[in-house]
Amino acid sequence: MVQCHTDLGDNDLEVTIERGINLPGKPDDLDSYIRLEFPIPPENPQRAKTHTVRDTNNPIFQEEFKFEFNRKSRSQLRQFKRQALKLEVWSKGGFLRSDSLLGIVHVKLVDLESKCAVHDSFNLMDGRKACGGKLEVKLRVRDPLLVKQVEEVREKWLVIGS
C-alpha cells in the first residue's frame, strides 16, 4: 500500500504545532506563542506565528500552517537535505516589557524524502544545550520527496459460504 495525503497539494508542506510540554517558566503564569520559519526559498523564507496561549506551561496550540515549495526545483529539494524548520518559542512580556525567547526547535526536513508524515516531540534548545521543555510537531507532504512510501498490509479475510 502506498502512503499519500491526498488532501494536500503537490507543492504543500503542512506544519501542525500540536502542543508544548513543560515549557520553562512559571507553570500558571506563562503566556507563550511560537514563530515559525520555513527556509525555502532561501532568499525569502516563509514565516508564520501561532496565537498566544495564556497561563500555562503546557499550552495546546493545535494550529496548522501551509508552506509552499517547488517539488520540481532541484535546488529546493537540496535545501530539504540541509535545512531545518525553525520554531522559536516565545513568552509574552507584561506591560512595558518585551517578549522573551524561551528556546528554539530545529526540525530536520530530510525525513520527508522517504516519509509523507513526521510526528514527534522535540527538545527546546538554547544554542546547543537543552533548556527544558518539548514541542510536539507534525509535518505532512502529499508524497515523499524522493521515493514512494510503501507499507505492506496484511489482513485476514473471512469467507462466508462457498
Tab-separated table of N, CA and C in Angstrom:
chain	number	residue	atom	x	y	z
A	1	MET	N	0.848	-1.171	0.000
A	1	MET	CA	0.000	0.000	0.000
A	1	MET	C	0.898	1.240	0.000
A	2	VAL	N	0.613	2.186	-0.849
A	2	VAL	CA	1.397	3.407	-0.953
A	2	VAL	C	0.731	4.486	-0.109
A	3	GLN	N	1.528	5.127	0.767
A	3	GLN	CA	1.015	6.200	1.616
A	3	GLN	C	0.958	7.502	0.822
A	4	CYS	N	-0.129	8.256	1.006
A	4	CYS	CA	-0.303	9.527	0.308
A	4	CYS	C	-1.342	10.348	1.058
A	5	HIS	N	-1.103	11.652	1.177
A	5	HIS	CA	-2.081	12.559	1.786
A	5	HIS	C	-2.727	13.356	0.659
A	6	THR	N	-3.868	12.879	0.176
A	6	THR	CA	-4.499	13.483	-0.995
A	6	THR	C	-5.139	14.832	-0.702
A	7	ASP	N	-5.288	15.187	0.572
A	7	ASP	CA	-5.873	16.481	0.904
A	7	ASP	C	-4.878	17.624	0.718
A	8	LEU	N	-3.604	17.312	0.487
A	8	LEU	CA	-2.581	18.335	0.283
A	8	LEU	C	-2.220	18.431	-1.193
A	9	GLY	N	-1.802	19.620	-1.613
A	9	GLY	CA	-1.330	19.801	-2.976
A	9	GLY	C	0.079	19.246	-3.137
A	10	ASP	N	0.525	19.095	-4.385
A	10	ASP	CA	1.863	18.555	-4.654
A	10	ASP	C	2.972	19.397	-4.036
A	11	ASN	N	2.791	20.706	-3.977
A	11	ASN	CA	3.837	21.614	-3.510
A	11	ASN	C	3.556	22.183	-2.128
A	12	ASP	N	2.768	21.489	-1.323
A	12	ASP	CA	2.418	21.974	0.015
A	12	ASP	C	3.138	21.187	1.097
A	13	LEU	N	3.591	21.905	2.114
A	13	LEU	CA	4.071	21.301	3.354
A	13	LEU	C	3.152	21.810	4.451
A	14	GLU	N	2.505	20.890	5.149
A	14	GLU	CA	1.617	21.271	6.250
A	14	GLU	C	2.354	21.049	7.563
A	15	VAL	N	2.432	22.101	8.368
A	15	VAL	CA	3.066	22.037	9.683
A	15	VAL	C	1.975	22.239	10.718
A	16	THR	N	1.843	21.290	11.644
A	16	THR	CA	0.874	21.404	12.728
A	16	THR	C	1.638	21.509	14.038
A	17	ILE	N	1.440	22.618	14.741
A	17	ILE	CA	2.006	22.780	16.078
A	17	ILE	C	0.966	22.225	17.037
A	18	GLU	N	1.238	21.058	17.608
A	18	GLU	CA	0.266	20.398	18.478
A	18	GLU	C	0.235	21.043	19.863
A	19	ARG	N	1.392	20.973	20.579
A	19	ARG	CA	1.399	21.485	21.954
A	19	ARG	C	2.819	21.643	22.459
A	20	GLY	N	2.945	22.385	23.544
A	20	GLY	CA	4.193	22.496	24.278
A	20	GLY	C	4.098	21.629	25.523
A	21	ILE	N	5.218	21.057	25.934
A	21	ILE	CA	5.237	20.168	27.091
A	21	ILE	C	6.264	20.690	28.090
A	22	ASN	N	5.812	21.053	29.287
A	22	ASN	CA	6.684	21.524	30.380
A	22	ASN	C	7.642	22.626	29.928
A	23	LEU	N	7.100	23.674	29.326
A	23	LEU	CA	7.934	24.784	28.886
A	23	LEU	C	8.554	25.467	30.101
A	24	PRO	N	9.790	25.993	29.962
A	24	PRO	CA	10.425	26.652	31.102
A	24	PRO	C	9.686	27.943	31.459
A	25	GLY	N	9.479	28.152	32.731
A	25	GLY	CA	8.770	29.334	33.215
A	25	GLY	C	7.804	28.953	34.315
A	26	LYS	N	7.142	29.950	34.880
A	26	LYS	CA	6.163	29.686	35.940
A	26	LYS	C	4.975	28.929	35.358
A	27	PRO	N	4.597	27.794	35.983
A	27	PRO	CA	3.551	26.942	35.403
A	27	PRO	C	2.206	27.629	35.178
A	28	ASP	N	1.808	28.542	36.051
A	28	ASP	CA	0.478	29.142	35.915
A	28	ASP	C	0.527	30.585	35.431
A	29	ASP	N	1.711	31.046	35.009
A	29	ASP	CA	1.837	32.455	34.627
A	29	ASP	C	2.635	32.622	33.330
A	30	LEU	N	2.553	31.632	32.432
A	30	LEU	CA	3.321	31.685	31.193
A	30	LEU	C	2.376	31.877	30.013
A	31	ASP	N	2.562	32.966	29.289
A	31	ASP	CA	1.804	33.231	28.063
A	31	ASP	C	2.764	33.007	26.892
A	32	SER	N	2.527	31.961	26.105
A	32	SER	CA	3.508	31.590	25.083
A	32	SER	C	2.903	31.575	23.683
A	33	TYR	N	3.779	31.800	22.707
A	33	TYR	CA	3.421	31.676	21.296
A	33	TYR	C	4.651	31.198	20.542
A	34	ILE	N	4.461	30.799	19.290
A	34	ILE	CA	5.552	30.222	18.506
A	34	ILE	C	5.665	30.949	17.172
A	35	ARG	N	6.896	31.274	16.804
A	35	ARG	CA	7.196	31.827	15.484
A	35	ARG	C	7.839	30.730	14.646
A	36	LEU	N	7.321	30.544	13.435
A	36	LEU	CA	7.821	29.513	12.528
A	36	LEU	C	8.570	30.171	11.383
A	37	GLU	N	9.644	29.520	10.934
A	37	GLU	CA	10.360	29.986	9.748
A	37	GLU	C	10.713	28.782	8.884
A	38	PHE	N	10.105	28.739	7.691
A	38	PHE	CA	10.374	27.678	6.714
A	38	PHE	C	11.435	28.214	5.758
A	39	PRO	N	12.615	27.562	5.676
A	39	PRO	CA	13.768	28.159	4.990
A	39	PRO	C	13.745	28.095	3.466
A	40	ILE	N	12.624	27.732	2.879
A	40	ILE	CA	12.556	27.598	1.423
A	40	ILE	C	11.537	28.590	0.882
A	41	PRO	N	11.872	29.419	-0.082
A	41	PRO	CA	13.157	29.585	-0.749
A	41	PRO	C	14.154	30.329	0.151
A	42	PRO	N	15.464	30.061	0.020
A	42	PRO	CA	16.449	30.635	0.940
A	42	PRO	C	16.530	32.156	0.889
A	43	GLU	N	16.244	32.743	-0.272
A	43	GLU	CA	16.329	34.208	-0.375
A	43	GLU	C	15.123	34.904	0.253
A	44	ASN	N	14.041	34.172	0.479
A	44	ASN	CA	12.835	34.761	1.070
A	44	ASN	C	12.105	33.702	1.907
A	45	PRO	N	12.621	33.377	3.119
A	45	PRO	CA	11.986	32.338	3.941
A	45	PRO	C	10.545	32.702	4.292
A	46	GLN	N	9.695	31.689	4.370
A	46	GLN	CA	8.290	31.896	4.714
A	46	GLN	C	8.150	31.867	6.236
A	47	ARG	N	7.315	32.770	6.764
A	47	ARG	CA	7.168	32.886	8.217
A	47	ARG	C	5.697	32.825	8.619
A	48	ALA	N	5.475	32.425	9.874
A	48	ALA	CA	4.123	32.378	10.435
A	48	ALA	C	4.240	32.483	11.954
A	49	LYS	N	3.090	32.660	12.613
A	49	LYS	CA	3.064	32.813	14.072
A	49	LYS	C	1.766	32.227	14.603
A	50	THR	N	1.848	31.535	15.757
A	50	THR	CA	0.650	30.977	16.385
A	50	THR	C	-0.024	32.039	17.242
A	51	HIS	N	-1.207	31.715	17.717
A	51	HIS	CA	-1.864	32.580	18.687
A	51	HIS	C	-1.182	32.396	20.045
A	52	THR	N	-1.448	33.273	20.982
A	52	THR	CA	-0.867	33.187	22.323
A	52	THR	C	-1.773	32.351	23.215
A	53	VAL	N	-1.167	31.369	23.904
A	53	VAL	CA	-1.899	30.559	24.882
A	53	VAL	C	-1.493	31.066	26.260
A	54	ARG	N	-2.475	31.431	27.059
A	54	ARG	CA	-2.211	32.115	28.328
A	54	ARG	C	-2.225	31.173	29.533
A	55	ASP	N	-1.422	31.536	30.520
A	55	ASP	CA	-1.450	30.985	31.884
A	55	ASP	C	-1.195	29.491	31.979
A	56	THR	N	-0.287	28.940	31.190
A	56	THR	CA	0.075	27.527	31.327
A	56	THR	C	1.448	27.272	30.712
A	57	ASN	N	2.179	26.307	31.291
A	57	ASN	CA	3.449	25.919	30.677
A	57	ASN	C	3.293	24.636	29.852
A	58	ASN	N	2.040	24.178	29.684
A	58	ASN	CA	1.709	23.056	28.796
A	58	ASN	C	0.646	23.511	27.788
A	59	PRO	N	0.990	24.487	26.936
A	59	PRO	CA	-0.014	25.050	26.028
A	59	PRO	C	-0.411	24.077	24.923
A	60	ILE	N	-1.681	24.113	24.564
A	60	ILE	CA	-2.188	23.328	23.437
A	60	ILE	C	-2.511	24.315	22.316
A	61	PHE	N	-1.742	24.252	21.239
A	61	PHE	CA	-1.910	25.175	20.120
A	61	PHE	C	-2.830	24.582	19.057
A	62	GLN	N	-2.532	23.395	18.577
A	62	GLN	CA	-3.262	22.718	17.503
A	62	GLN	C	-3.570	23.668	16.342
A	63	GLU	N	-2.509	24.282	15.820
A	63	GLU	CA	-2.636	25.190	14.678
A	63	GLU	C	-1.897	24.613	13.481
A	64	GLU	N	-2.527	24.730	12.316
A	64	GLU	CA	-1.939	24.233	11.070
A	64	GLU	C	-1.492	25.404	10.208
A	65	PHE	N	-0.336	25.227	9.578
A	65	PHE	CA	0.198	26.216	8.650
A	65	PHE	C	0.609	25.491	7.381
A	66	LYS	N	0.373	26.120	6.239
A	66	LYS	CA	0.797	25.539	4.962
A	66	LYS	C	1.881	26.425	4.363
A	67	PHE	N	2.969	25.773	3.990
A	67	PHE	CA	4.070	26.443	3.317
A	67	PHE	C	4.202	25.834	1.927
A	68	GLU	N	4.611	26.662	0.971
A	68	GLU	CA	4.741	26.187	-0.403
A	68	GLU	C	6.208	26.035	-0.782
A	69	PHE	N	6.480	25.035	-1.586
A	69	PHE	CA	7.801	24.822	-2.154
A	69	PHE	C	7.606	24.256	-3.553
A	70	ASN	N	8.660	24.277	-4.349
A	70	ASN	CA	8.585	23.778	-5.721
A	70	ASN	C	9.216	22.392	-5.774
A	71	ARG	N	8.392	21.375	-5.887
A	71	ARG	CA	8.863	19.984	-5.893
A	71	ARG	C	9.752	19.698	-7.106
A	72	LYS	N	9.572	20.445	-8.187
A	72	LYS	CA	10.341	20.199	-9.413
A	72	LYS	C	11.709	20.889	-9.398
A	73	SER	N	11.929	21.788	-8.452
A	73	SER	CA	13.196	22.517	-8.371
A	73	SER	C	14.240	21.687	-7.614
A	74	ARG	N	15.326	21.348	-8.289
A	74	ARG	CA	16.372	20.551	-7.640
A	74	ARG	C	17.041	21.314	-6.510
A	75	SER	N	17.211	22.620	-6.672
A	75	SER	CA	17.865	23.394	-5.612
A	75	SER	C	17.010	23.410	-4.343
A	76	GLN	N	15.695	23.501	-4.495
A	76	GLN	CA	14.838	23.476	-3.306
A	76	GLN	C	14.821	22.095	-2.665
A	77	LEU	N	14.881	21.036	-3.460
A	77	LEU	CA	14.946	19.689	-2.888
A	77	LEU	C	16.262	19.472	-2.146
A	78	ARG	N	17.353	20.095	-2.630
A	78	ARG	CA	18.626	20.024	-1.897
A	78	ARG	C	18.527	20.750	-0.565
A	79	GLN	N	17.736	21.824	-0.524
A	79	GLN	CA	17.541	22.561	0.729
A	79	GLN	C	16.879	21.686	1.793
A	80	PHE	N	16.011	20.764	1.378
A	80	PHE	CA	15.368	19.857	2.330
A	80	PHE	C	16.408	18.989	3.039
A	81	LYS	N	17.509	18.656	2.356
A	81	LYS	CA	18.555	17.843	2.984
A	81	LYS	C	19.351	18.641	4.004
A	82	ARG	N	19.567	19.919	3.733
A	82	ARG	CA	20.476	20.717	4.556
A	82	ARG	C	19.781	21.585	5.596
A	83	GLN	N	18.578	22.004	5.319
A	83	GLN	CA	17.917	22.990	6.167
A	83	GLN	C	16.959	22.339	7.159
A	84	ALA	N	16.482	23.158	8.088
A	84	ALA	CA	15.519	22.693	9.089
A	84	ALA	C	14.450	23.759	9.274
A	85	LEU	N	13.274	23.314	9.657
A	85	LEU	CA	12.198	24.225	10.025
A	85	LEU	C	12.547	24.796	11.393
A	86	LYS	N	12.536	26.111	11.521
A	86	LYS	CA	12.922	26.766	12.776
A	86	LYS	C	11.664	27.197	13.525
A	87	LEU	N	11.546	26.750	14.773
A	87	LEU	CA	10.417	27.098	15.629
A	87	LEU	C	10.950	27.793	16.875
A	88	GLU	N	10.594	29.054	17.056
A	88	GLU	CA	11.017	29.807	18.239
A	88	GLU	C	9.844	29.893	19.202
A	89	VAL	N	10.072	29.489	20.446
A	89	VAL	CA	9.035	29.551	21.475
A	89	VAL	C	9.281	30.812	22.295
A	90	TRP	N	8.280	31.696	22.329
A	90	TRP	CA	8.393	32.988	22.991
A	90	TRP	C	7.423	33.081	24.161
A	91	SER	N	7.832	33.841	25.176
A	91	SER	CA	6.972	34.167	26.306
A	91	SER	C	6.558	35.622	26.163
A	92	LYS	N	5.267	35.862	26.214
A	92	LYS	CA	4.737	37.214	26.049
A	92	LYS	C	5.135	38.061	27.255
A	93	GLY	N	5.664	39.242	27.004
A	93	GLY	CA	6.050	40.145	28.081
A	93	GLY	C	4.840	40.855	28.653
A	94	GLY	N	4.974	41.311	29.863
A	94	GLY	CA	3.885	42.037	30.507
A	94	GLY	C	3.849	43.482	30.046
A	95	PHE	N	3.180	44.305	30.803
A	95	PHE	CA	3.049	45.722	30.493
A	95	PHE	C	4.431	46.372	30.482
A	96	LEU	N	4.795	47.040	29.399
A	96	LEU	CA	6.075	47.717	29.195
A	96	LEU	C	7.282	46.775	29.244
A	97	ARG	N	7.070	45.475	29.034
A	97	ARG	CA	8.182	44.523	28.976
A	97	ARG	C	8.144	43.829	27.623
A	98	SER	N	9.321	43.591	27.084
A	98	SER	CA	9.363	42.932	25.770
A	98	SER	C	9.231	41.418	25.938
A	99	ASP	N	8.874	40.749	24.842
A	99	ASP	CA	8.748	39.291	24.850
A	99	ASP	C	10.134	38.661	25.015
A	100	SER	N	10.178	37.477	25.630
A	100	SER	CA	11.466	36.806	25.830
A	100	SER	C	11.455	35.434	25.155
A	101	LEU	N	12.599	35.072	24.593
A	101	LEU	CA	12.754	33.802	23.896
A	101	LEU	C	12.991	32.694	24.919
A	102	LEU	N	12.137	31.653	24.893
A	102	LEU	CA	12.287	30.520	25.810
A	102	LEU	C	13.223	29.462	25.240
A	103	GLY	N	13.178	29.248	23.938
A	103	GLY	CA	14.024	28.237	23.308
A	103	GLY	C	13.688	28.088	21.839
A	104	ILE	N	14.524	27.340	21.140
A	104	ILE	CA	14.373	27.140	19.700
A	104	ILE	C	14.366	25.644	19.400
A	105	VAL	N	13.524	25.246	18.459
A	105	VAL	CA	13.484	23.867	17.973
A	105	VAL	C	13.793	23.898	16.481
A	106	HIS	N	14.725	23.047	16.060
A	106	HIS	CA	15.027	22.880	14.637
A	106	HIS	C	14.537	21.498	14.226
A	107	VAL	N	13.565	21.453	13.322
A	107	VAL	CA	13.013	20.186	12.838
A	107	VAL	C	13.637	19.899	11.477
A	108	LYS	N	14.425	18.842	11.408
A	108	LYS	CA	15.084	18.466	10.151
A	108	LYS	C	14.034	18.050	9.122
A	109	LEU	N	14.229	18.496	7.894
A	109	LEU	CA	13.286	18.214	6.815
A	109	LEU	C	13.683	16.991	5.995
A	110	VAL	N	14.855	16.424	6.261
A	110	VAL	CA	15.375	15.318	5.452
A	110	VAL	C	14.488	14.076	5.549
A	111	ASP	N	13.767	13.877	6.651
A	111	ASP	CA	12.890	12.705	6.788
A	111	ASP	C	11.758	12.703	5.764
A	112	LEU	N	11.418	13.888	5.240
A	112	LEU	CA	10.330	13.971	4.268
A	112	LEU	C	10.734	13.445	2.886
A	113	GLU	N	12.000	13.078	2.723
A	113	GLU	CA	12.421	12.472	1.459
A	113	GLU	C	11.851	11.068	1.303
A	114	SER	N	11.664	10.363	2.426
A	114	SER	CA	11.187	8.980	2.349
A	114	SER	C	9.866	8.753	3.073
A	115	LYS	N	9.374	9.752	3.804
A	115	LYS	CA	8.101	9.625	4.521
A	115	LYS	C	7.205	10.796	4.150
A	116	CYS	N	5.904	10.573	4.180
A	116	CYS	CA	4.997	11.683	3.879
A	116	CYS	C	4.481	12.345	5.158
A	117	ALA	N	4.820	11.806	6.329
A	117	ALA	CA	4.424	12.434	7.593
A	117	ALA	C	5.488	12.177	8.652
A	118	VAL	N	5.777	13.217	9.436
A	118	VAL	CA	6.683	13.113	10.576
A	118	VAL	C	5.945	13.712	11.759
A	119	HIS	N	5.786	12.930	12.841
A	119	HIS	CA	5.091	13.396	14.041
A	119	HIS	C	5.970	13.038	15.231
A	120	ASP	N	6.485	14.071	15.936
A	120	ASP	CA	7.417	13.814	17.029
A	120	ASP	C	7.425	15.003	17.981
A	121	SER	N	8.045	14.810	19.146
A	121	SER	CA	8.257	15.918	20.075
A	121	SER	C	9.755	16.202	20.117
A	122	PHE	N	10.099	17.482	20.151
A	122	PHE	CA	11.486	17.914	20.051
A	122	PHE	C	11.842	18.767	21.263
A	123	ASN	N	13.073	18.592	21.767
A	123	ASN	CA	13.544	19.356	22.921
A	123	ASN	C	13.761	20.813	22.548
A	124	LEU	N	13.406	21.718	23.471
A	124	LEU	CA	13.718	23.130	23.309
A	124	LEU	C	15.207	23.312	23.569
A	125	MET	N	15.865	24.051	22.697
A	125	MET	CA	17.306	24.235	22.810
A	125	MET	C	17.639	25.710	22.998
A	126	ASP	N	18.700	25.935	23.781
A	126	ASP	CA	19.288	27.262	23.919
A	126	ASP	C	20.708	27.125	23.391
A	127	GLY	N	20.896	27.431	22.128
A	127	GLY	CA	22.176	27.146	21.491
A	127	GLY	C	22.286	25.649	21.248
A	128	ARG	N	23.279	25.006	21.880
A	128	ARG	CA	23.461	23.563	21.715
A	128	ARG	C	22.984	22.769	22.922
A	129	LYS	N	22.509	23.442	23.968
A	129	LYS	CA	22.072	22.695	25.148
A	129	LYS	C	20.561	22.782	25.315
A	130	ALA	N	20.007	21.700	25.856
A	130	ALA	CA	18.562	21.657	26.106
A	130	ALA	C	18.239	22.587	27.269
A	131	CYS	N	17.167	23.354	27.139
A	131	CYS	CA	16.807	24.304	28.194
A	131	CYS	C	15.541	23.879	28.927
A	132	GLY	N	15.063	22.670	28.672
A	132	GLY	CA	13.864	22.176	29.352
A	132	GLY	C	12.634	22.398	28.494
A	133	GLY	N	11.747	21.440	28.520
A	133	GLY	CA	10.519	21.541	27.756
A	133	GLY	C	10.644	20.927	26.374
A	134	LYS	N	9.498	20.601	25.810
A	134	LYS	CA	9.441	19.997	24.477
A	134	LYS	C	8.327	20.641	23.678
A	135	LEU	N	8.394	20.423	22.374
A	135	LEU	CA	7.378	20.916	21.460
A	135	LEU	C	6.960	19.758	20.563
A	136	GLU	N	5.651	19.482	20.518
A	136	GLU	CA	5.132	18.403	19.670
A	136	GLU	C	4.699	18.993	18.338
A	137	VAL	N	5.262	18.445	17.256
A	137	VAL	CA	5.070	18.996	15.915
A	137	VAL	C	4.774	17.860	14.943
A	138	LYS	N	3.916	18.153	13.956
A	138	LYS	CA	3.619	17.190	12.896
A	138	LYS	C	3.844	17.867	11.547
A	139	LEU	N	4.605	17.203	10.660
A	139	LEU	CA	4.843	17.686	9.298
A	139	LEU	C	4.223	16.698	8.328
A	140	ARG	N	3.566	17.223	7.276
A	140	ARG	CA	2.965	16.351	6.256
A	140	ARG	C	3.196	16.934	4.871
A	141	VAL	N	3.489	16.056	3.917
A	141	VAL	CA	3.510	16.402	2.495
A	141	VAL	C	2.632	15.388	1.772
A	142	ARG	N	2.227	15.717	0.560
A	142	ARG	CA	1.346	14.802	-0.184
A	142	ARG	C	2.018	13.453	-0.428
A	143	ASP	N	3.216	13.483	-1.004
A	143	ASP	CA	4.016	12.286	-1.270
A	143	ASP	C	5.423	12.554	-0.755
A	144	PRO	N	6.166	11.512	-0.357
A	144	PRO	CA	7.578	11.728	-0.012
A	144	PRO	C	8.312	12.363	-1.190
A	145	LEU	N	9.369	13.119	-0.900
A	145	LEU	CA	10.034	13.903	-1.934
A	145	LEU	C	10.812	13.062	-2.939
A	146	LEU	N	11.430	11.965	-2.505
A	146	LEU	CA	12.258	11.184	-3.422
A	146	LEU	C	11.657	9.843	-3.802
A	147	VAL	N	11.212	9.077	-2.825
A	147	VAL	CA	10.703	7.727	-3.093
A	147	VAL	C	9.296	7.596	-2.528
A	148	LYS	N	8.540	6.684	-3.073
A	148	LYS	CA	7.194	6.421	-2.557
A	148	LYS	C	7.297	5.687	-1.225
A	149	GLN	N	6.402	6.024	-0.300
A	149	GLN	CA	6.358	5.328	0.981
A	149	GLN	C	5.420	4.131	0.840
A	150	VAL	N	6.008	2.950	0.793
A	150	VAL	CA	5.235	1.731	0.588
A	150	VAL	C	5.232	0.929	1.885
A	151	GLU	N	4.048	0.523	2.318
A	151	GLU	CA	3.914	-0.300	3.514
A	151	GLU	C	3.134	-1.554	3.155
A	152	GLU	N	3.574	-2.670	3.694
A	152	GLU	CA	2.877	-3.923	3.453
A	152	GLU	C	1.811	-4.079	4.523
A	153	VAL	N	0.593	-4.322	4.080
A	153	VAL	CA	-0.530	-4.503	4.997
A	153	VAL	C	-1.041	-5.926	4.840
A	154	ARG	N	-1.114	-6.630	5.953
A	154	ARG	CA	-1.654	-7.997	5.936
A	154	ARG	C	-2.950	-7.996	6.718
A	155	GLU	N	-3.994	-8.469	6.064
A	155	GLU	CA	-5.305	-8.544	6.697
A	155	GLU	C	-5.860	-9.944	6.514
A	156	LYS	N	-6.576	-10.411	7.503
A	156	LYS	CA	-7.221	-11.716	7.400
A	156	LYS	C	-8.592	-11.521	6.781
A	157	TRP	N	-8.925	-12.389	5.869
A	157	TRP	CA	-10.207	-12.328	5.192
A	157	TRP	C	-11.112	-13.422	5.735
A	158	LEU	N	-12.360	-13.094	5.888
A	158	LEU	CA	-13.358	-14.062	6.314
A	158	LEU	C	-14.229	-14.385	5.104
A	159	VAL	N	-14.229	-15.636	4.697
A	159	VAL	CA	-15.022	-16.066	3.552
A	159	VAL	C	-16.260	-16.765	4.089
A	160	ILE	N	-17.420	-16.245	3.716
A	160	ILE	CA	-18.690	-16.823	4.160
A	160	ILE	C	-19.322	-17.533	2.975
A	161	GLY	N	-19.583	-18.802	3.133
A	161	GLY	CA	-20.168	-19.583	2.033
A	161	GLY	C	-19.107	-19.974	1.023
A	162	SER	N	-19.492	-20.801	0.067
A	162	SER	CA	-18.507	-21.194	-0.938
A	162	SER	C	-19.079	-21.216	-2.329
